[in-house]
Amino acid sequence: MRRVWIFRSLAVLWVAVSLVWILSLAFRDGAETRAVFAETPFLFAERQQIIQDRVIERTLEKAEGLAEGFFCQEALKTLEEIPEMYREDGRVAAARERFEKIRDGMVLYEEPVRHIFFHSLIVDTDLAFDGDYMANGYNYWMTTVLEFERILEQMYEKGFILIDIHDIEHPLVPEGRIPFVLSIDDVNYYEYMKGDGFADRLVLDENGDVKNLYLEADGTEKIGNYDVMPILDEFVKEHPDFSLRGVKGVIAETGYEGTLGYRTNDLESPTLEADRESARKVAERLKETGWQFAVHGYGHRHTPKLTLGELQADTRQWKEEVGSLVGETDVYIYPYGEEVEYPSPHLAYLQEEGFRYYCGVWTKPFVQVEEGYIRQTRCNLDGYTLATKDEVVADMIDTAYTRDPARPPLE
């Protein structure tokens, strides 16, 4: 019992001596030791500030990403995810003011909106320009991957911005920016292109992104950015301000050799249903990521030369075989750029079928708005234009810089 009492007394004495020693250090040496007693409230405040900073910074990063692509209302909505107790933070207030300024700073572009278009891009110039019977046609009407990348680069530097074709009547854009529409014809990867240095079809990669399947000469399969769609997707990802609210372009499909590289026209094919499902999934993903579709005629025939009955049959077949996979559209892009008469029975029929936007071909920008329809011309940025139309496209590109050195002279 006596031993227990002695040990307890020694313990109390040790605590007392230690406390006196700590107090003496605190009053003798100052702030560092005194902080021992204030450590808990200080750490709590520090942790609260860290939490607040993390919440604000994470939400601001998300909102800034939206605003870069001009999703300003969505960016402002994102700021509301910040707890109310943090919303008076100066960073939040500054972001809100900046997003509102971008949203309210859109101006009406009063000139005709440019519309440029391409066919599927040449990946391997050695195969495309190999001197066979197709080489000259490729040289005239196709664009290489290098040229397309240089076109995007120059147009971005000059202040161009992608807009929805449905906005060409009253295009509102950030001040100083130049709106344009982009389209690509015949995204069907025809049989005649096989082995000539073009992509094989559009596919979804392991992340669900739209890419191309490209077949090397030895049969090796590669998945990557080998045509307009995935290359533009990547460019907009790196330069979100090149697109107004995530808009990409218009895909003008025919149907006589399938859809997006899948032979959905072959009703006897044993893989028909699987091909249809693949095409449908790719089309859905394209639309989710800012792409739209247009009719380019089922058979890519000369529209004004068709009888009314032939036009009706052609359109009906497109809707049944292609439209059932890619969805409805109100855009009609004329094969060969050959327009019908305005007005005419052909136009009346197309209007009855729900088409409102009609696109021909001309190098100069042109938009005509009428009751019931809107016309717009498209400019082909291909080998022919690069070789012969430098002045009429100088507002967009430098043709000498753009031209692929692997391209032969036009014949």
Coordinates of C-alpha atoms in Angstrom, one line a residue, residues 114 116-119 138-143 147 151 361-364 378-400 402-403 407 410:
R114 CA -18.7 30.1 -94.5
I116 CA -16.3 24.2 -95.8
F117 CA -16.4 20.5 -96.7
F118 CA -14.2 17.5 -97.2
H119 CA -14.3 13.9 -98.4
Y138 CA -8.0 11.6 -105.4
N139 CA -5.6 14.4 -106.3
Y140 CA -8.5 16.6 -107.4
W141 CA -11.2 15.9 -104.8
M142 CA -9.5 14.6 -101.6
T143 CA -7.6 16.2 -98.8
E147 CA -3.6 19.3 -95.1
I151 CA -6.4 23.9 -92.2
V361 CA -21.3 24.1 -103.8
W362 CA -19.7 27.4 -104.5
T363 CA -16.3 28.8 -103.2
K364 CA -17.8 32.0 -102.0
R378 CA -20.1 25.0 -99.4
C379 CA -16.5 25.4 -100.3
N380 CA -14.4 22.3 -101.0
L381 CA -11.0 22.5 -99.5
D382 CA -9.4 19.8 -101.6
G383 CA -6.5 19.3 -104.1
Y384 CA -8.3 21.3 -106.8
T385 CA -9.0 24.3 -104.6
L386 CA -5.5 24.2 -103.1
A387 CA -4.0 24.3 -106.5
T388 CA -6.3 26.9 -108.2
K389 CA -8.3 28.9 -105.7
D390 CA -5.8 30.5 -103.4
E391 CA -7.3 34.0 -103.6
V392 CA -10.9 32.9 -102.9
V393 CA -9.9 31.0 -99.7
A394 CA -7.2 33.4 -98.5
D395 CA -9.5 34.5 -95.7
M396 CA -9.2 31.0 -94.2
I397 CA -5.9 29.5 -95.3
D398 CA -2.6 29.9 -97.1
T399 CA -2.8 27.3 -99.8
A400 CA 1.0 27.2 -100.4
T402 CA -1.5 24.0 -96.6
R403 CA -0.6 21.9 -99.6
R407 CA 0.7 15.8 -103.6
L410 CA -2.8 18.4 -111.1

